[in-house]
Backbone as ProteinMPNN parsed JSONL, in Angstrom:
{"seq_chain_A": "XXXXXXXXXXXXXXXXXXXXXXXXXXXXXXXXXXXXXXXXXXXXXXXXXXXXXXXXXXXXXXXXXXXXXXXXXXXXXXXXXXXXXXXXXXXXXXXXXXXXXXXXXXXXXXXXXXXXXXXXXXXXXXXXXXXXXXXXXXXXXXXXXXXXXXXXXXXXXXXXXXXXXXX", "coords_chain_A": {"N_chain_A": [[-178.058, 88.925, -50.696], [-180.444, 91.033, -51.968], [-180.716, 93.178, -54.602], [-182.772, 95.692, -55.523], [-185.461, 97.485, -57.175], [-188.282, 99.343, -56.661], [-189.897, 100.184, -58.765], [-189.337, 98.563, -60.839], [-190.467, 96.196, -63.101], [-189.558, 93.567, -63.264], [-188.484, 93.112, -60.792], [-190.788, 93.138, -59.254], [-191.93, 90.84, -60.281], [-190.196, 88.854, -59.353], [-190.508, 88.799, -56.608], [-192.489, 86.951, -55.376], [-191.178, 84.55, -55.942], [-188.848, 84.682, -54.433], [-189.968, 84.677, -51.905], [-191.033, 82.096, -51.824], [-188.643, 80.675, -52.06], [-187.351, 81.282, -49.63], [-189.237, 80.208, -47.865], [-189.07, 77.485, -48.443], [-186.488, 76.908, -47.77], [-185.751, 77.59, -45.035], [-183.686, 77.432, -43.106], [-181.391, 77.785, -44.545], [-181.511, 80.046, -46.11], [-181.416, 83.495, -46.012], [-182.886, 86.442, -46.745], [-181.788, 89.569, -47.6], [-182.706, 92.774, -48.157], [-181.746, 95.271, -50.443], [-181.726, 98.576, -51.576], [-181.81, 99.698, -54.91], [-182.266, 101.987, -56.761], [-183.157, 102.658, -60.077], [-181.95, 104.83, -62.607], [-184.231, 107.047, -64.073], [-186.472, 105.92, -63.033], [-188.719, 107.491, -61.55], [-190.184, 107.398, -59.155], [-188.998, 105.554, -57.556], [-187.263, 106.201, -55.435], [-188.962, 107.437, -53.492], [-190.622, 105.298, -52.922], [-188.795, 103.511, -51.846], [-188.085, 104.956, -49.568], [-190.56, 104.897, -48.274], [-190.765, 102.175, -47.618], [-188.655, 101.952, -45.841], [-189.49, 103.7, -43.851], [-191.653, 102.235, -42.962], [-190.246, 100.051, -42.004], [-189.149, 101.041, -39.698], [-191.162, 100.617, -37.949], [-191.191, 97.937, -37.829], [-192.277, 96.741, -40.093], [-191.242, 96.381, -42.673], [-191.249, 94.292, -44.654], [-193.967, 93.883, -45.02], [-194.75, 96.311, -46.196], [-193.134, 96.24, -48.47], [-194.268, 93.957, -49.715], [-196.937, 94.795, -50.236], [-196.535, 96.942, -51.95], [-195.287, 95.7, -54.197], [-197.315, 93.843, -54.81], [-199.246, 95.487, -55.811], [-198.2, 96.497, -58.087], [-198.381, 97.972, -61.192], [-197.103, 98.578, -63.531], [-194.282, 99.898, -65.348], [-193.121, 103.106, -64.689], [-195.664, 104.453, -64.86], [-196.915, 106.213, -63.274], [-198.281, 105.343, -60.982], [-197.566, 105.34, -58.329], [-198.053, 107.385, -56.169], [-197.524, 109.773, -53.501], [-199.827, 109.812, -51.977], [-200.948, 107.304, -52.488], [-198.987, 105.584, -51.445], [-199.177, 106.301, -48.768], [-201.743, 105.371, -48.276], [-201.229, 102.626, -48.517], [-199.599, 102.309, -46.273], [-201.442, 102.809, -44.247], [-203.123, 100.63, -44.735], [-201.559, 98.46, -43.929], [-201.459, 98.844, -41.276], [-199.832, 100.769, -39.96], [-198.515, 103.135, -37.547], [-199.639, 106.138, -38.24], [-198.845, 108.778, -37.755], [-196.151, 108.572, -36.996], [-195.158, 107.257, -39.289], [-195.717, 109.145, -41.358], [-194.202, 111.385, -40.568], [-191.589, 110.37, -40.769], [-191.529, 109.477, -43.459], [-192.205, 111.806, -44.979], [-190.094, 113.393, -44.25], [-187.881, 112.429, -45.542], [-186.125, 110.755, -44.285], [-184.648, 108.4, -44.747], [-183.214, 108.665, -47.112], [-180.429, 108.841, -47.399], [-179.614, 106.305, -46.637], [-180.717, 104.738, -48.668], [-179.272, 105.746, -50.817], [-176.723, 104.854, -50.033], [-177.071, 102.078, -50.136], [-177.326, 101.79, -52.917], [-174.775, 102.648, -53.76], [-173.195, 100.673, -52.552], [-174.13, 98.503, -53.982], [-173.197, 99.068, -56.583], [-170.477, 98.864, -56.06], [-170.391, 96.158, -55.576], [-170.704, 95.142, -58.037], [-173.179, 95.273, -59.206], [-175.402, 95.932, -61.823], [-177.933, 96.119, -62.812], [-181.447, 95.634, -62.066], [-183.636, 92.967, -61.07], [-180.929, 91.963, -58.972], [-178.748, 89.66, -57.358], [-176.658, 88.87, -54.651], [-175.256, 86.148, -53.517], [-173.941, 84.914, -50.61], [-171.667, 82.818, -48.929], [-169.835, 80.605, -46.731], [-166.935, 78.631, -46.985], [-164.824, 76.471, -45.434], [-163.768, 78.622, -43.925], [-163.385, 80.523, -45.876], [-164.873, 83.182, -47.529], [-167.331, 83.104, -49.976], [-168.835, 84.245, -53.004], [-171.687, 84.474, -55.131], [-173.016, 85.822, -58.003], [-176.203, 86.477, -59.077], [-178.138, 87.36, -61.704], [-181.016, 89.123, -62.784], [-184.543, 88.263, -63.221], [-184.764, 85.37, -62.406], [-185.934, 81.942, -62.659], [-187.406, 79.974, -59.993], [-186.061, 77.51, -59.878], [-183.444, 78.108, -60.703], [-182.38, 79.659, -58.601], [-182.654, 77.783, -56.544], [-180.931, 75.775, -57.43], [-178.469, 77.107, -57.216], [-178.339, 77.454, -54.457], [-178.333, 74.775, -53.59], [-175.899, 73.939, -54.711], [-174.103, 75.563, -53.277], [-174.573, 74.653, -50.649], [-173.716, 72.008, -50.937], [-171.022, 72.442, -51.509], [-170.261, 73.456, -49.078], [-170.413, 71.215, -47.619], [-172.817, 70.432, -46.534], [-174.807, 69.078, -47.753]], "CA_chain_A": [[-178.486, 90.309, -50.802], [-181.261, 91.335, -53.134], [-180.69, 94.577, -55.032], [-184.059, 95.812, -56.171], [-186.041, 98.8, -57.444], [-189.721, 99.133, -56.553], [-190.582, 100.467, -60.028], [-188.888, 97.579, -61.817], [-191.439, 95.112, -63.23], [-188.912, 92.272, -63.02], [-188.361, 92.997, -59.332], [-192.119, 92.739, -58.792], [-192.117, 89.462, -60.729], [-189.353, 87.93, -58.595], [-190.854, 88.828, -55.18], [-193.046, 85.683, -54.872], [-190.171, 83.488, -56.085], [-187.965, 84.778, -53.266], [-190.753, 84.254, -50.746], [-191.057, 80.63, -51.893], [-187.282, 80.218, -51.811], [-187.119, 81.354, -48.189], [-190.153, 79.276, -47.199], [-188.611, 76.108, -48.644], [-185.11, 76.785, -47.267], [-185.68, 78.565, -43.938], [-182.423, 77.378, -42.374], [-180.262, 78.051, -45.433], [-181.675, 81.286, -46.867], [-181.841, 84.74, -45.378], [-182.926, 87.459, -47.788], [-181.544, 90.926, -47.123], [-183.09, 93.677, -49.232], [-180.971, 96.495, -50.641], [-182.329, 99.463, -52.576], [-180.985, 100.018, -56.065], [-183.151, 102.713, -57.672], [-182.63, 102.811, -61.425], [-182.176, 106.137, -63.226], [-185.431, 107.058, -64.891], [-187.605, 105.484, -62.218], [-188.9, 108.712, -60.77], [-190.807, 107.152, -57.845], [-188.277, 104.501, -56.84], [-186.714, 106.718, -54.175], [-189.99, 107.618, -52.457], [-191.083, 103.971, -52.513], [-187.758, 102.999, -50.952], [-188.233, 105.669, -48.297], [-191.776, 104.404, -47.628], [-190.483, 100.87, -47.005], [-187.784, 102.174, -44.684], [-190.333, 104.279, -42.799], [-192.412, 101.095, -42.431], [-189.288, 99.218, -41.265], [-188.995, 101.636, -38.368], [-192.225, 100.031, -37.131], [-191.106, 96.489, -37.962], [-193.147, 96.263, -41.165], [-190.627, 96.549, -43.991], [-191.685, 93.281, -45.62], [-195.383, 94.107, -45.322], [-194.809, 97.408, -47.167], [-192.53, 95.647, -49.668], [-195.231, 93.063, -50.351], [-198.104, 95.517, -50.747], [-196.095, 97.726, -53.113], [-195.128, 94.809, -55.34], [-198.615, 93.242, -55.152], [-200.033, 96.502, -56.516], [-197.393, 97.016, -59.2], [-199.177, 97.963, -62.426], [-196.244, 98.751, -64.69], [-193.091, 100.726, -65.176], [-193.239, 104.544, -64.979], [-197.003, 104.858, -65.288], [-197.422, 107.19, -62.317], [-199.232, 104.773, -60.026], [-197.065, 105.373, -56.956], [-198.082, 108.729, -55.612], [-197.406, 109.814, -52.045], [-201.147, 109.472, -51.432], [-201.128, 105.852, -52.581], [-198.08, 104.96, -50.479], [-199.768, 106.54, -47.445], [-202.859, 104.408, -48.174], [-200.622, 101.318, -48.238], [-199.162, 102.346, -44.872], [-202.662, 102.638, -43.444], [-203.627, 99.268, -44.945], [-200.769, 97.471, -43.167], [-201.621, 99.145, -39.858], [-198.751, 101.564, -39.365], [-198.796, 104.371, -36.822], [-199.547, 107.084, -39.348], [-198.071, 109.955, -37.362], [-194.738, 108.203, -37.083], [-194.839, 106.982, -40.685], [-195.749, 110.377, -42.142], [-193.038, 112.199, -40.193], [-190.395, 109.736, -41.334], [-191.67, 109.437, -44.914], [-192.137, 113.163, -45.526], [-188.808, 113.997, -43.922], [-186.795, 111.847, -46.327], [-185.2, 110.254, -43.281], [-183.804, 107.29, -45.18], [-182.643, 108.84, -48.456], [-178.993, 108.541, -47.384], [-179.477, 104.84, -46.59], [-181.016, 104.262, -50.015], [-178.09, 106.104, -51.618], [-175.621, 103.979, -49.648], [-177.357, 100.758, -50.715], [-177.005, 101.845, -54.348], [-173.312, 102.702, -53.877], [-172.704, 99.34, -52.211], [-174.467, 97.647, -55.109], [-172.243, 99.344, -57.661], [-169.202, 98.289, -55.621], [-170.515, 94.7, -55.655], [-170.826, 94.755, -59.434], [-174.576, 95.302, -59.644], [-175.616, 96.825, -62.964], [-179.358, 96.176, -63.123], [-182.312, 94.981, -61.084], [-183.106, 92.545, -59.793], [-179.661, 91.241, -58.909], [-178.596, 89.003, -56.065], [-175.326, 88.437, -54.264], [-175.361, 85.057, -52.556], [-172.682, 84.801, -49.88], [-171.565, 81.666, -48.045], [-168.467, 80.373, -46.283], [-166.412, 77.273, -47.101], [-163.521, 76.365, -44.767], [-163.312, 79.947, -43.516], [-163.267, 81.426, -47.027], [-166.157, 83.719, -47.968], [-167.549, 82.977, -51.418], [-170.035, 84.934, -53.476], [-172.23, 84.137, -56.433], [-173.9, 86.869, -58.5], [-177.321, 85.997, -59.893], [-178.745, 88.555, -62.291], [-182.295, 89.016, -63.466], [-185.679, 87.567, -62.613], [-184.568, 83.957, -62.726], [-186.949, 81.066, -62.076], [-187.122, 79.352, -58.706], [-185.086, 76.428, -60.052], [-182.1, 78.692, -60.808], [-181.954, 79.995, -57.237], [-182.549, 76.545, -55.779], [-179.701, 75.105, -57.874], [-177.334, 77.829, -56.626], [-178.325, 77.136, -53.023], [-177.909, 73.376, -53.471], [-174.461, 73.886, -55.005], [-173.38, 76.155, -52.146], [-174.675, 73.728, -49.512], [-172.84, 70.864, -51.225], [-169.629, 72.901, -51.362], [-170.016, 73.625, -47.65], [-170.492, 69.894, -46.999], [-174.081, 70.328, -45.807], [-175.774, 68.289, -48.553]], "C_chain_A": [[-179.279, 90.464, -52.081], [-181.147, 92.825, -53.409], [-181.892, 94.784, -55.933], [-184.503, 97.267, -56.284], [-187.555, 98.594, -57.472], [-190.5, 99.493, -57.82], [-190.236, 99.449, -61.113], [-189.903, 96.437, -61.912], [-190.837, 93.73, -62.975], [-188.699, 92.037, -61.526], [-189.698, 92.583, -58.729], [-192.374, 91.262, -59.116], [-191.36, 88.47, -59.843], [-189.762, 87.832, -57.115], [-191.48, 87.522, -54.694], [-192.079, 84.504, -54.976], [-189.256, 83.489, -54.86], [-188.684, 84.349, -51.995], [-190.813, 82.73, -50.687], [-189.685, 80.049, -51.546], [-186.974, 80.209, -50.316], [-187.994, 80.346, -47.45], [-189.66, 77.833, -47.306], [-187.203, 75.856, -48.12], [-184.899, 77.69, -46.05], [-184.361, 78.561, -43.161], [-181.222, 77.778, -43.218], [-180.321, 79.425, -46.092], [-182.158, 82.42, -45.977], [-181.769, 85.802, -46.48], [-182.781, 88.829, -47.14], [-181.771, 91.859, -48.306], [-182.181, 94.901, -49.247], [-181.62, 97.285, -51.777], [-181.321, 99.758, -53.683], [-181.861, 100.734, -57.102], [-182.462, 102.98, -59.013], [-182.914, 104.233, -61.927], [-183.385, 106.05, -64.14], [-186.662, 106.54, -64.168], [-187.861, 106.574, -61.177], [-189.519, 108.51, -59.392], [-190.061, 106.099, -57.018], [-187.751, 104.983, -55.487], [-187.797, 106.883, -53.121], [-190.568, 106.273, -52.011], [-190.075, 103.333, -51.562], [-187.884, 103.656, -49.583], [-189.479, 105.2, -47.55], [-191.521, 103.053, -46.958], [-189.589, 101.021, -45.782], [-188.548, 102.823, -43.533], [-191.194, 103.189, -42.164], [-191.501, 100.199, -41.588], [-189.071, 99.739, -39.856], [-190.034, 101.081, -37.4], [-192.267, 98.499, -37.287], [-191.944, 95.914, -39.086], [-192.564, 96.524, -42.558], [-191.224, 95.586, -45.002], [-193.157, 93.423, -45.963], [-195.531, 95.224, -46.362], [-194.226, 96.947, -48.504], [-193.577, 94.842, -50.435], [-196.414, 93.81, -50.952], [-197.729, 96.386, -51.953], [-195.986, 96.819, -54.337], [-196.447, 94.151, -55.752], [-199.479, 94.201, -55.96], [-199.285, 97.125, -57.685], [-198.186, 96.87, -60.499], [-198.317, 98.093, -63.678], [-195.127, 99.722, -64.38], [-193.381, 102.167, -65.597], [-194.609, 104.949, -65.519], [-197.674, 105.778, -64.273], [-198.366, 106.639, -61.277], [-198.741, 104.8, -58.574], [-196.932, 106.807, -56.462], [-197.862, 108.647, -54.104], [-198.716, 109.361, -51.404], [-201.365, 107.955, -51.435], [-200.219, 105.118, -51.591], [-198.588, 105.15, -49.053], [-200.954, 105.6, -47.233], [-202.335, 102.999, -47.892], [-200.195, 101.238, -46.774], [-200.353, 102.163, -43.932], [-203.158, 101.205, -43.528], [-202.846, 98.222, -44.157], [-200.703, 97.813, -41.682], [-200.492, 99.909, -39.205], [-199.304, 102.713, -38.518], [-198.566, 105.497, -37.827], [-198.793, 108.359, -38.99], [-196.584, 109.702, -37.507], [-194.322, 107.971, -38.543], [-194.729, 108.278, -41.488], [-194.554, 111.269, -41.839], [-191.772, 111.661, -40.849], [-190.404, 109.801, -42.86], [-191.506, 110.837, -45.525], [-190.792, 113.831, -45.279], [-187.64, 113.448, -44.726], [-185.716, 111.246, -45.442], [-184.204, 109.23, -43.818], [-183.178, 107.469, -46.555], [-181.149, 108.531, -48.475], [-178.744, 107.032, -47.325], [-179.714, 104.242, -47.974], [-179.832, 104.545, -50.931], [-176.923, 105.174, -51.313], [-175.825, 102.565, -50.188], [-176.958, 100.729, -52.184], [-175.494, 101.88, -54.566], [-172.694, 101.34, -53.578], [-172.981, 98.353, -53.346], [-173.505, 97.827, -56.268], [-170.893, 98.716, -57.317], [-169.206, 96.763, -55.714], [-170.687, 94.209, -57.095], [-172.245, 94.732, -59.966], [-174.733, 96.342, -60.747], [-177.093, 97.034, -63.267], [-180.144, 95.484, -62.011], [-183.248, 94.015, -61.794], [-181.772, 91.822, -59.96], [-179.467, 90.755, -57.48], [-177.147, 88.615, -55.844], [-175.518, 87.397, -53.168], [-173.985, 84.875, -51.925], [-172.751, 83.588, -48.952], [-170.091, 81.422, -47.733], [-168.108, 78.891, -46.395], [-165.013, 77.268, -46.502], [-162.929, 77.736, -44.43], [-163.169, 80.949, -44.642], [-164.667, 81.859, -47.469], [-166.231, 83.659, -49.488], [-168.821, 83.726, -51.782], [-170.401, 84.446, -54.871], [-173.174, 85.272, -56.812], [-174.952, 86.223, -59.4], [-178.041, 87.237, -60.396], [-180.073, 88.223, -62.95], [-183.336, 88.233, -62.692], [-185.639, 86.102, -63.031], [-185.69, 83.113, -62.112], [-186.463, 80.474, -60.752], [-186.009, 78.314, -58.832], [-183.647, 76.945, -60.13], [-181.542, 79.039, -59.418], [-181.731, 78.733, -56.416], [-181.269, 75.794, -56.15], [-178.467, 75.78, -57.275], [-177.213, 77.527, -55.134], [-177.835, 75.707, -52.803], [-176.408, 73.241, -53.715], [-173.648, 74.451, -53.854], [-173.411, 75.229, -50.928], [-173.783, 72.504, -49.71], [-171.368, 71.252, -51.043], [-169.259, 73.087, -49.886], [-170.072, 72.298, -46.903], [-171.771, 69.687, -46.213], [-175.153, 69.563, -46.582], [-175.112, 67.049, -49.05]], "O_chain_A": [[-178.827, 90.067, -53.154], [-181.451, 93.643, -52.542], [-182.022, 94.139, -56.974], [-183.996, 98.15, -55.593], [-188.053, 97.76, -58.228], [-191.671, 99.131, -57.929], [-190.809, 99.493, -62.202], [-190.175, 95.775, -60.91], [-191.535, 92.823, -62.521], [-188.73, 90.899, -61.057], [-189.742, 91.772, -57.803], [-192.961, 90.533, -58.316], [-191.84, 87.36, -59.611], [-189.392, 86.87, -56.443], [-191.039, 87.007, -53.667], [-192.156, 83.565, -54.183], [-188.929, 82.434, -54.317], [-188.086, 83.733, -51.113], [-190.659, 82.142, -49.616], [-189.585, 79.054, -50.828], [-186.405, 79.248, -49.798], [-187.534, 79.701, -46.508], [-189.815, 77.05, -46.369], [-186.772, 74.706, -48.036], [-183.956, 78.482, -46.037], [-183.966, 79.592, -42.615], [-180.156, 78.076, -42.681], [-179.306, 79.922, -46.579], [-183.171, 82.309, -45.286], [-180.711, 86.025, -47.069], [-183.547, 89.198, -46.25], [-181.103, 91.744, -49.333], [-181.886, 95.488, -48.206], [-182.008, 96.724, -52.802], [-180.148, 100.028, -53.428], [-182.164, 100.189, -58.164], [-181.331, 103.465, -59.063], [-183.997, 104.771, -61.694], [-183.539, 105.087, -64.892], [-187.781, 106.71, -64.651], [-187.294, 106.569, -60.084], [-189.386, 109.383, -58.534], [-190.464, 105.796, -55.895], [-187.794, 104.243, -54.504], [-187.588, 106.51, -51.967], [-190.961, 106.122, -50.854], [-190.458, 102.689, -50.586], [-187.799, 102.982, -48.556], [-189.463, 105.113, -46.322], [-192.006, 102.811, -45.852], [-189.749, 100.299, -44.799], [-188.283, 102.528, -42.368], [-191.438, 103.217, -40.958], [-191.933, 99.652, -40.574], [-188.835, 98.963, -38.929], [-189.823, 101.072, -36.187], [-193.251, 97.855, -36.924], [-192.292, 94.734, -39.056], [-193.291, 96.844, -43.498], [-191.655, 95.997, -46.079], [-193.56, 93.115, -47.085], [-196.33, 95.112, -47.292], [-194.788, 97.247, -49.557], [-193.754, 95.019, -51.64], [-196.848, 93.493, -52.059], [-198.529, 96.541, -52.875], [-196.532, 97.134, -55.394], [-196.668, 93.926, -56.942], [-200.351, 93.767, -56.712], [-199.694, 98.16, -58.211], [-198.608, 95.771, -60.857], [-198.765, 97.751, -64.773], [-195.048, 100.288, -63.29], [-193.829, 102.418, -66.716], [-194.711, 105.685, -66.5], [-198.859, 106.088, -64.397], [-199.181, 107.384, -60.733], [-199.444, 104.325, -57.682], [-195.834, 107.353, -56.358], [-197.998, 107.58, -53.505], [-198.717, 108.624, -50.418], [-201.909, 107.4, -50.479], [-200.638, 104.141, -50.97], [-198.444, 104.255, -48.22], [-201.149, 105.089, -46.13], [-202.935, 102.26, -47.111], [-200.404, 100.219, -46.116], [-200.265, 101.44, -42.939], [-203.566, 100.624, -42.523], [-203.41, 97.204, -43.757], [-199.987, 97.164, -40.919], [-200.219, 99.72, -38.02], [-200.414, 103.194, -38.746], [-197.43, 105.772, -38.214], [-198.161, 108.959, -39.859], [-195.852, 110.516, -38.07], [-193.265, 108.432, -38.975], [-193.756, 108.48, -42.214], [-193.96, 111.846, -42.75], [-190.983, 112.419, -41.413], [-189.395, 110.142, -43.477], [-190.75, 111.017, -46.479], [-190.398, 114.733, -46.018], [-186.522, 113.949, -44.608], [-184.54, 111.23, -45.803], [-183.049, 109.199, -43.392], [-182.656, 106.505, -47.115], [-180.647, 108.009, -49.471], [-177.773, 106.539, -47.9], [-178.99, 103.341, -48.397], [-179.434, 103.693, -51.725], [-176.211, 104.75, -52.224], [-174.876, 101.926, -50.643], [-176.334, 99.775, -52.649], [-174.987, 101.209, -55.465], [-171.775, 100.905, -54.272], [-172.163, 97.478, -53.632], [-173.051, 96.851, -56.865], [-170.246, 98.111, -58.171], [-168.158, 96.145, -55.906], [-170.801, 93.008, -57.34], [-172.49, 94.225, -61.06], [-174.266, 97.474, -60.628], [-177.464, 98.018, -63.908], [-179.572, 94.835, -61.134], [-183.608, 94.21, -62.955], [-181.53, 91.156, -60.967], [-179.956, 91.36, -56.526], [-176.489, 88.093, -56.744], [-175.893, 87.722, -52.041], [-172.988, 84.702, -52.626], [-173.757, 83.361, -48.28], [-169.209, 81.97, -48.395], [-168.861, 78.018, -45.965], [-164.12, 77.963, -46.986], [-161.737, 77.973, -44.627], [-162.861, 82.114, -44.392], [-165.531, 81.026, -47.746], [-165.322, 84.102, -50.191], [-169.755, 83.83, -50.986], [-169.545, 84.063, -55.67], [-174.042, 85.644, -56.022], [-174.628, 85.518, -60.355], [-178.499, 88.063, -59.607], [-180.23, 87.181, -63.588], [-183.053, 87.626, -61.659], [-186.392, 85.666, -63.902], [-186.323, 83.537, -61.146], [-185.27, 80.478, -60.445], [-185.117, 78.249, -57.985], [-182.728, 76.272, -59.663], [-180.386, 78.748, -59.108], [-180.748, 78.622, -55.684], [-180.599, 75.241, -55.278], [-177.524, 75.099, -56.872], [-176.108, 77.366, -54.615], [-177.011, 75.463, -51.922], [-175.725, 72.507, -53.001], [-172.616, 73.888, -53.488], [-172.396, 75.044, -50.257], [-173.167, 72.021, -48.76], [-170.575, 70.486, -50.495], [-168.107, 72.903, -49.493], [-169.813, 72.247, -45.7], [-171.811, 68.849, -45.312], [-176.281, 69.421, -46.109], [-175.742, 66.247, -49.739]]}, "name": "protein", "num_of_chains": 1, "seq": "XXXXXXXXXXXXXXXXXXXXXXXXXXXXXXXXXXXXXXXXXXXXXXXXXXXXXXXXXXXXXXXXXXXXXXXXXXXXXXXXXXXXXXXXXXXXXXXXXXXXXXXXXXXXXXXXXXXXXXXXXXXXXXXXXXXXXXXXXXXXXXXXXXXXXXXXXXXXXXXXXXXXXXX"}
């Protein structure tokens, strides 16, 4: 589970690392995104809602990628509704459906629940990751905090696979 905030510069920095991690470990890694908007990030909620509105059309990751690819900095006002709508158009969303969902705040409760679940999992900052795997029927978790390099994630995956007897 990735707990992330679309206004967090470290979350933007880690996005390509996670893409590489999944590409190099397609059978061992499934990345599940969870919203964890940080207090003081005034546009994090609307960006989260925009990605969820895109997800309704099967394009969560496309919206995720375009937002992070265009990240200019923290709290500099570059994520207006108009800009998020332009991103939605750029990735080919049905704009009527997107606008209705986005403007209606349809997913604000889901975003809130993700944040509550993150707190319950011990998440304190973004980006943070909860790696879960099973060994002999026992579920194990590893918390990885911060924008770590690829090698850190790969080492955690290798250790988990070895513990599961798969390496």
